[in-house]
Coordinates of C-alpha atoms and ligand atoms in Angstrom, one line a residue:
X167 CA -0.1 -0.2 0.1
X168 CA 1.3 3.4 -1.0
X169 CA 2.2 5.6 2.2
X170 CA -0.1 8.5 2.8
X171 CA 2.0 11.5 3.5
X172 CA 0.4 14.7 5.1
X173 CA 1.5 18.0 3.9
X174 CA 2.8 20.8 6.3
X175 CA 2.9 24.4 5.2
X176 CA 6.1 25.8 3.9
X177 CA 6.7 28.1 6.9
X178 CA 6.2 25.2 9.2
X179 CA 8.7 23.1 7.3
X180 CA 11.2 26.1 7.4
X181 CA 10.8 26.3 11.0
X182 CA 11.5 22.8 11.6
X183 CA 14.5 23.0 9.6
X184 CA 15.8 26.3 11.2
X185 CA 15.7 24.7 14.6
X186 CA 18.8 23.1 13.6
X187 CA 20.4 26.1 12.2
X188 CA 23.8 27.1 13.9
X189 CA 26.7 29.4 13.6
X190 CA 29.6 27.7 12.1
X191 CA 33.3 27.6 13.0
X192 CA 35.5 30.6 12.5
X193 CA 39.1 31.1 11.0
X194 CA 41.4 33.6 10.0
X195 CA 42.5 34.2 6.3
X196 CA 44.9 37.0 5.0
X197 CA 43.3 40.0 3.7
X198 CA 44.3 39.0 0.3
X199 CA 42.4 35.9 0.2
X200 CA 39.1 37.0 2.1
X201 CA 37.0 38.7 -0.9
X202 CA 34.0 37.0 -1.1
X203 CA 34.1 35.5 2.4
X204 CA 31.4 35.9 5.0
X205 CA 32.7 37.8 8.1
X206 CA 32.1 35.9 11.4
X207 CA 32.6 39.0 13.4
X208 CA 31.3 42.4 13.0
X209 CA 33.6 45.2 11.8
X210 CA 34.2 48.1 14.4
X211 CA 35.9 51.3 13.9
X212 CA 39.0 51.3 16.0
X213 CA 39.8 54.6 15.2
X214 CA 38.3 57.8 13.9
X215 CA 38.4 58.1 10.3
X216 CA 39.9 60.6 9.5
X217 CA 42.0 60.0 12.5
X218 CA 43.1 63.8 12.2
X219 CA 41.7 67.0 10.7
X220 CA 43.3 67.3 7.3
X221 CA 43.0 69.8 4.4
X222 CA 40.2 68.8 1.6
X223 CA 42.0 70.8 -1.0
X224 CA 45.3 71.9 -2.3
X225 CA 45.7 75.4 -1.0
X226 CA 47.0 77.4 2.2
X227 CA 46.3 76.6 5.8
X228 CA 45.6 79.9 7.6
X229 CA 44.3 81.3 10.9
X230 CA 41.1 82.5 10.1
X231 CA 41.3 85.5 13.0
X232 CA 44.1 87.0 10.6
X233 CA 41.6 87.1 7.7
X234 CA 38.8 89.4 9.8
X235 CA 37.7 92.3 7.9
X236 CA 39.2 91.0 4.6
X237 CA 37.8 92.5 1.6
X238 CA 38.4 93.7 -2.0
X239 CA 39.2 97.0 -0.7
X240 CA 41.4 96.0 1.9
X241 CA 43.1 92.8 1.3
X242 CA 45.1 91.0 3.7
X243 CA 48.7 89.5 3.1
X244 CA 49.9 86.5 4.8
X245 CA 53.5 85.2 4.7
X246 CA 53.9 81.4 3.6
X247 CA 56.3 79.8 6.1
X248 CA 56.1 76.1 5.3
X249 CA 55.0 73.7 2.8
X250 CA 53.7 70.2 3.5
X251 CA 52.2 67.4 1.2
X252 CA 50.1 64.7 1.9
X253 CA 52.0 62.4 4.8
X254 CA 54.0 65.3 6.0
X255 CA 53.5 67.0 9.3
X256 CA 54.0 70.9 10.1
X257 CA 56.9 71.2 12.7
X258 CA 56.7 74.8 12.9
X259 CA 54.2 76.9 15.0
X260 CA 52.3 79.4 12.8
X261 CA 52.2 83.0 14.0
X262 CA 49.9 86.1 13.2
X263 CA 49.8 86.6 9.5
X264 CA 51.6 83.6 8.7
X265 CA 50.3 80.7 6.5
X266 CA 51.5 77.1 5.3
X267 CA 51.2 75.7 1.6
X268 CA 49.2 72.6 1.9
X269 CA 48.1 69.8 -0.3
X270 CA 45.2 67.6 -0.1
X271 CA 44.9 65.2 2.6
X272 CA 47.7 66.7 4.7
X273 CA 47.2 67.2 8.3
X274 CA 46.1 70.5 9.6
X275 CA 48.8 72.4 11.4
X276 CA 47.5 72.8 14.9
X277 CA 47.7 76.7 15.1
X278 CA 45.4 76.7 11.8
X279 CA 41.7 76.3 11.7
X280 CA 40.9 76.7 7.8
X281 CA 42.2 76.1 4.3
X282 CA 41.8 78.7 1.2
X283 CA 42.3 77.2 -2.0
X284 CA 44.8 78.1 -4.2
X285 CA 42.2 79.3 -7.0
X286 CA 41.1 82.2 -4.5
X287 CA 44.5 83.6 -3.6
X288 CA 46.9 85.7 -5.4
X289 CA 50.6 84.4 -4.5
X290 CA 53.8 86.3 -4.7
X291 CA 57.2 86.4 -3.7
X292 CA 59.8 89.0 -2.1
X293 CA 63.0 88.9 -0.8
X294 CA 62.8 85.0 -1.5
X295 CA 59.9 85.0 1.0
X296 CA 56.6 83.7 -0.7
X297 CA 53.5 85.3 0.7
X298 CA 49.6 85.3 -0.5
X299 CA 46.9 88.0 -0.6
X300 CA 43.4 87.1 0.4
X301 CA 40.8 89.5 -0.2
X302 CA 37.5 88.0 1.8
X303 CA 37.1 86.3 5.1
X304 CA 37.4 82.8 5.9
X305 CA 35.3 80.9 8.1
X306 CA 37.0 78.8 10.7
X307 CA 36.9 75.2 9.6
X308 CA 36.6 76.1 5.8
X309 CA 37.7 73.4 3.5
X310 CA 38.7 70.9 6.1
X311 CA 37.9 67.3 6.3
X312 CA 37.2 66.6 10.2
X313 CA 38.7 63.9 12.5
X314 CA 35.8 61.5 12.8
X315 CA 33.9 63.1 10.0
X316 CA 33.8 59.6 8.2
X317 CA 33.2 57.5 11.3
X318 CA 33.9 57.7 14.8
X319 CA 35.6 55.4 16.8
X320 CA 33.4 52.2 18.1
X321 CA 30.6 52.1 15.6
X322 CA 29.8 48.7 14.0
X323 CA 30.4 49.2 10.5
X324 CA 29.6 45.8 8.8
X325 CA 27.6 42.9 10.7
X326 CA 29.0 39.5 10.9
X327 CA 27.3 37.3 8.5
X328 CA 27.8 39.6 5.3
X329 CA 29.6 39.0 2.4
X330 CA 32.8 40.8 1.8
X331 CA 32.7 43.1 -1.4
X332 CA 35.1 45.7 -2.8
X333 CA 33.9 48.4 -0.2
X334 CA 34.2 46.4 2.7
X335 CA 38.0 45.4 1.8
X336 CA 38.7 49.2 1.8
X337 CA 37.2 49.2 5.5
X338 CA 39.3 46.2 6.4
X339 CA 42.3 47.9 5.1
X340 CA 41.6 51.3 6.7
X341 CA 41.4 49.3 10.0
X342 CA 44.6 47.3 9.8
X343 CA 42.9 43.8 9.4
X344 CA 45.7 42.0 7.8
X345 CA 44.2 38.9 8.9
X346 CA 40.3 38.8 8.7
X347 CA 38.0 36.7 10.9
X348 CA 35.7 34.5 8.3
X349 CA 33.3 31.7 8.7
X350 CA 34.6 28.6 7.7
X351 CA 32.7 27.4 4.7
X352 CA 30.9 24.4 5.4
X353 CA 31.3 21.1 3.3
X354 CA 28.3 19.8 1.7
X355 CA 28.3 16.4 0.4
X356 CA 25.9 15.5 -2.8
X357 CA 25.0 12.1 -4.2
X358 CA 22.6 12.1 -7.2
X359 CA 20.5 9.1 -7.3
X360 CA 18.6 7.1 -10.1
X361 CA 19.5 4.2 -12.5
X362 CA 18.3 6.5 -15.4
X363 CA 21.4 9.0 -14.7
X364 CA 24.5 9.3 -17.1
X365 CA 27.1 11.6 -16.3
X366 CA 28.0 14.2 -18.3
X367 CA 30.7 12.6 -20.4
X368 CA 28.5 9.8 -21.3
X369 CA 26.5 9.6 -24.7
X370 CA 22.9 9.6 -24.4
X371 CA 21.1 6.3 -24.3
X372 CA 17.5 4.9 -24.6
X373 CA 15.6 5.6 -21.5
X374 CA 18.7 7.4 -19.7
X375 CA 19.1 11.1 -19.0
X376 CA 22.1 13.0 -18.1
X377 CA 22.5 13.9 -14.4
X378 CA 21.9 17.7 -14.5
X379 CA 21.0 18.1 -10.7
X380 CA 24.5 17.3 -9.2
X381 CA 26.2 20.3 -11.3
X382 CA 23.2 22.6 -10.4
X383 CA 23.5 21.8 -6.9
X384 CA 27.1 22.3 -6.6
X385 CA 26.7 25.9 -8.3
X386 CA 23.8 26.6 -5.7
X387 CA 25.9 25.6 -2.9
X388 CA 28.9 27.7 -4.1
X389 CA 26.2 30.7 -4.5
X390 CA 25.5 30.2 -0.8
X391 CA 29.0 30.4 0.0
X392 CA 29.6 26.7 1.1
X393 CA 32.3 24.2 -0.3
X394 CA 30.3 21.2 -2.7
X395 CA 31.8 17.8 -2.7
X396 CA 30.1 15.8 -5.3
X397 CA 30.2 12.0 -4.4
X398 CA 28.9 10.6 -7.7
X399 CA 25.6 9.0 -8.8
X400 CA 24.0 6.2 -7.0
X401 CA 21.9 3.3 -8.6
X402 CA 18.5 2.7 -7.3
X403 CA 20.0 -0.2 -4.9
X404 CA 19.4 0.0 -1.2
X405 CA 22.5 -1.6 0.1
X406 CA 24.9 0.4 -2.2
X407 CA 23.2 3.6 -1.8
X408 CA 22.7 3.0 2.3
X409 CA 26.5 2.0 2.4
X410 CA 27.7 5.1 0.3
X411 CA 25.6 7.6 2.4
X412 CA 26.4 6.3 5.5
X413 CA 30.3 6.3 4.7
X414 CA 30.3 9.9 3.3
X415 CA 28.2 11.3 6.0
X416 CA 31.1 11.5 8.4
X417 CA 33.1 13.7 6.3
X418 CA 30.6 16.5 5.7
X419 CA 28.4 19.2 7.5
X420 CA 25.4 18.3 5.4
X421 CA 24.4 15.4 3.1
X422 CA 22.3 16.4 0.0
X423 CA 20.9 13.6 -2.2
X424 CA 18.6 14.2 -5.1
X425 CA 16.0 11.7 -6.3
X426 CA 14.5 8.6 -4.8
X427 CA 12.2 10.7 -2.0
X428 CA 9.0 10.0 -3.3
X429 CA 6.7 6.9 -3.1
X430 CA 7.8 5.3 -6.1
X431 CA 8.9 1.4 -6.2
X432 CA 12.6 2.5 -6.5
X433 CA 12.3 5.2 -4.0
X434 CA 14.7 4.2 -1.4
X435 CA 15.8 7.4 0.5
X436 CA 12.9 6.6 3.0
X437 CA 13.9 3.4 4.2
X438 CA 17.7 4.7 4.0
X439 CA 16.8 7.6 6.7
X440 CA 15.1 4.7 8.7
X441 CA 18.4 2.4 8.6
X442 CA 20.5 5.3 9.3
X443 CA 18.7 5.9 12.4
X444 CA 17.9 9.6 11.1
X445 CA 15.0 11.7 12.4
X446 CA 12.9 12.7 9.6
X447 CA 11.5 16.5 10.0
X448 CA 9.0 15.9 7.2
X449 CA 8.5 14.1 3.9
X450 CA 5.8 16.3 2.2
X451 CA 5.7 20.2 2.0
X452 CA 2.5 21.9 0.5
X453 CA 4.6 23.6 -2.1
X454 CA 5.0 23.2 -5.6
X455 CA 7.5 22.5 -7.1
X456 CA 9.5 20.3 -4.4
X457 CA 6.3 18.8 -2.2
X458 CA 8.3 15.8 -1.9
X459 CA 11.4 17.5 -0.3
X460 CA 12.5 15.3 2.7
X461 CA 14.7 16.7 5.5
X462 CA 16.2 14.2 8.2
X463 CA 18.4 14.8 11.1
X464 CA 21.2 12.7 12.4
X465 CA 23.6 13.4 15.2
X466 CA 23.6 17.3 14.6
X467 CA 23.5 16.7 10.8
X468 CA 21.1 17.6 8.1
X469 CA 20.2 15.3 5.6
X470 CA 18.5 16.8 2.6
X471 CA 16.4 14.6 0.3
X472 CA 15.7 16.9 -2.4
X473 CA 13.6 15.7 -5.2
X474 CA 14.8 14.5 -8.5
X475 CA 12.8 16.7 -10.7
X476 CA 15.5 19.8 -11.7
X477 CA 13.1 22.4 -10.6
X478 CA 11.8 21.2 -7.5
X479 CA 15.4 20.0 -6.5
X480 CA 16.4 23.7 -7.2
X481 CA 13.5 25.4 -5.1
X482 CA 13.9 22.7 -2.2
X483 CA 17.8 23.9 -2.0
X484 CA 17.0 27.6 -2.0
X485 CA 14.2 27.4 0.5
X486 CA 15.4 24.9 2.9
X487 CA 19.2 24.6 2.6
X488 CA 20.6 28.1 1.7
X489 CA 19.3 29.5 5.1
X490 CA 21.1 26.7 7.1
X491 CA 24.6 27.4 4.9
X492 CA 23.9 31.3 5.5
X493 CA 23.2 31.1 9.3
X494 CA 26.3 28.6 9.3
X495 CA 27.9 31.5 7.9
X496 CA 27.0 34.1 10.6
X497 CA 23.9 35.7 8.8
X498 CA 21.3 37.1 10.7
X499 CA 19.2 37.2 7.6
X500 CA 19.9 34.1 6.0
X501 CA 16.7 33.4 4.0
X502 CA 16.3 34.8 0.4
X503 CA 15.5 38.2 0.3
X504 CA 12.0 38.9 -0.5
X505 CA 10.7 41.8 -2.4
X506 CA 7.1 43.0 -3.4
X507 CA 6.9 42.5 -7.3
X508 CA 3.9 43.3 -10.1
X509 CA 2.9 40.1 -11.5
X510 CA 3.2 40.4 -15.3
X511 CA 1.1 37.3 -16.3
X512 CA -2.2 35.7 -15.3
X513 CA -2.3 32.7 -12.9
X514 CA -5.5 32.0 -13.0
X515 CA -5.6 28.0 -11.8
X516 CA -6.3 27.3 -8.1
X517 CA -3.6 26.2 -6.1
X518 CA -4.0 24.2 -3.2
X519 CA -0.3 24.4 -2.4
X520 CA 1.9 27.4 -2.3
X521 CA 3.8 27.9 -5.8
X522 CA 7.1 29.2 -6.2
X523 CA 7.6 29.9 -10.0
X524 CA 10.6 30.3 -11.5
X525 CA 11.0 33.9 -12.6
X526 CA 12.9 36.7 -14.2
X527 CA 12.4 39.9 -12.3
X528 CA 13.2 43.4 -13.8
X529 CA 12.8 47.0 -13.0
X530 CA 10.4 49.1 -14.6
X531 CA 9.2 52.6 -13.9
X532 CA 6.4 51.4 -11.5
X533 CA 8.5 48.8 -9.6
X534 CA 9.9 45.3 -10.1
X535 CA 7.9 43.2 -12.6
X536 CA 8.1 39.4 -12.4
X537 CA 7.4 36.9 -15.1
X538 CA 7.9 33.2 -15.8
X539 CA 11.2 32.2 -16.9
X540 CA 9.9 29.3 -18.8
X541 CA 7.4 26.5 -18.6
X542 CA 6.3 26.1 -15.3
X543 CA 6.6 22.4 -14.1
X544 CA 8.7 20.7 -11.5
X545 CA 10.6 18.5 -14.1
X546 CA 11.5 21.5 -16.5
X547 CA 15.4 22.3 -16.6
X548 CA 15.6 25.1 -19.0
X549 CA 13.5 27.5 -17.2
X550 CA 16.0 27.6 -14.4
X551 CA 18.7 29.1 -16.7
X552 CA 17.0 32.5 -16.9
X553 CA 15.5 32.4 -13.4
X554 CA 16.6 35.1 -11.0
X555 CA 13.8 35.1 -8.6
X556 CA 11.3 32.6 -7.4
X557 CA 7.8 34.3 -7.4
X558 CA 5.5 33.2 -4.2
X559 CA 1.8 32.3 -4.9
X560 CA 0.3 31.4 -1.8
X561 CA -2.4 28.8 -2.3
X562 CA -5.9 29.9 -3.2
X563 CA -8.9 29.3 -5.2
X564 CA -8.9 31.9 -7.8
X565 CA -5.3 32.2 -9.0
X566 CA -3.8 35.4 -9.6
X567 CA -4.2 38.1 -12.3
X568 CA -1.7 40.2 -14.2
X569 CA -1.0 43.2 -12.3
X570 CA -1.5 41.9 -9.0
X571 CA 1.2 42.5 -6.3
X572 CA 3.0 39.6 -5.1
X573 CA 6.2 38.6 -3.4
X574 CA 9.4 37.5 -5.1
X575 CA 12.5 35.9 -3.6
X576 CA 15.6 37.2 -5.1
X577 CA 17.9 34.6 -6.2
X578 CA 21.0 36.5 -6.8
X579 CA 20.9 39.3 -4.1
X580 CA 23.6 38.9 -1.3
X581 CA 21.4 40.5 1.4
X582 CA 18.9 38.4 2.9
X583 CA 15.8 38.4 4.7
X584 CA 15.0 37.5 8.4
X585 CA 12.0 35.6 7.6
X586 CA 10.2 36.1 4.4
X587 CA 7.1 34.1 5.0
X588 CA 4.0 35.1 6.7
Ligands
LIG215 P1 12.8 11.0 -8.5 O1 12.6 12.0 -7.6 O2 13.8 10.0 -8.2 O3 11.5 10.1 -8.7 O4 13.1 11.7 -10.1 C1 11.8 12.6 -10.4 C2 12.3 12.8 -11.8 O5 13.7 13.7 -11.8 C3 12.7 11.8 -12.6 O6 12.1 11.8 -13.9 C4 14.3 11.5 -12.8 O7 14.7 11.0 -14.0 C5 14.5 13.2 -12.7 N1 16.0 13.1 -12.0 C6 16.6 12.3 -10.8 N2 17.5 12.6 -10.6 C7 18.0 13.5 -11.7 C8 19.6 14.1 -11.8 N3 20.2 14.1 -11.0 N4 19.2 15.1 -12.8 C9 18.1 15.1 -14.0 N5 17.2 14.5 -13.6 C10 17.1 14.0 -12.6
LIG216 MG1 14.6 8.4 -9.2

């Protein structure tokens, strides 16, 4: 007799999986190797930026008090007693009616309180002594970039769990992070199951298909920030599959299989989980594609039984595996980023289950628009190539009309959501 499975909601299924979410291990890597990695600690400003008042322009550092009353009719002459470039520090005291020639980024001499730009002074020289003539008043603080203006010491600049990008690289260098604390990448093992599967280098045979899921999942794992390890494909034979999974489980943080989780005669994963002694968290979710997605748990490790159908496999990974990986990488927003969008086509059939259709989203004048990226069936592989989002259509009896507001989950955004389901 075929087992009857009771579907649970997507939200409930995500919650059951996320009970096992935990932060991963930390490691330090050289700043040269950290781009694209995930921070495992907040980056806090360990000094003010800039750490001293400095000139914002090439010009002359002056004492604003000396220029009180300066005008076209009554210009004031200052003697230029020193010259400093960026990185140099003026060692002289600057007295009444004295100025220092200063370049952009150079530290403001402590006796001065403003800078006048080259363009607004008249320069001259008498007895080898340079001077400038200024015909207007200059307020205190003019043309300076002040200490702490960019950021004050102690401020949290980037939260842990953030993927390092070029701007963050600049911050790390600014604050002297020669070694950067990053999350260790979790190792995710993959088996593709199915006697019908051929490897990518094998010629097509009658009744067989090439294993596309393993390569797709490997790329999804990398996009999520983890390391994929492909263990090959397994025939639908219990003992071989069981032994292989049992052996490899020890070497990974998470084990993913594709295929074999349904109730067909050759769907062996339920029996394998039982034999392994794994606790099955769920084996039926009220979603399409991916309703047969099964997640089990054994000794602190999650085992994902994703559907063999390519689209279902893809969606199952993004909804249930990616957030576990991102939590491992210290993210507090581990789920796919959700965003409101306008539906670009009618979906007029009733849905008993929540649908996630593979979509292409694009910005138009009135906001984000979403259209299917191809045929919307779980066994379809071509629609995945153009999908940059999953459109969520919660179950209802009327379907959805073009122009309605829906939520989409963005597949390529680095910043995630705390909780994208209601
Ligand atoms: P299953 O979940 O094992 O019942 O497989 C569902 C469908 O997905 C079947 O048509 C399989 O042939 C197909 N399938 C299973 N594994 C893969 C794979 N690794 N790559 C592509 N298609 C697959
Ligand atoms: Mg199969």
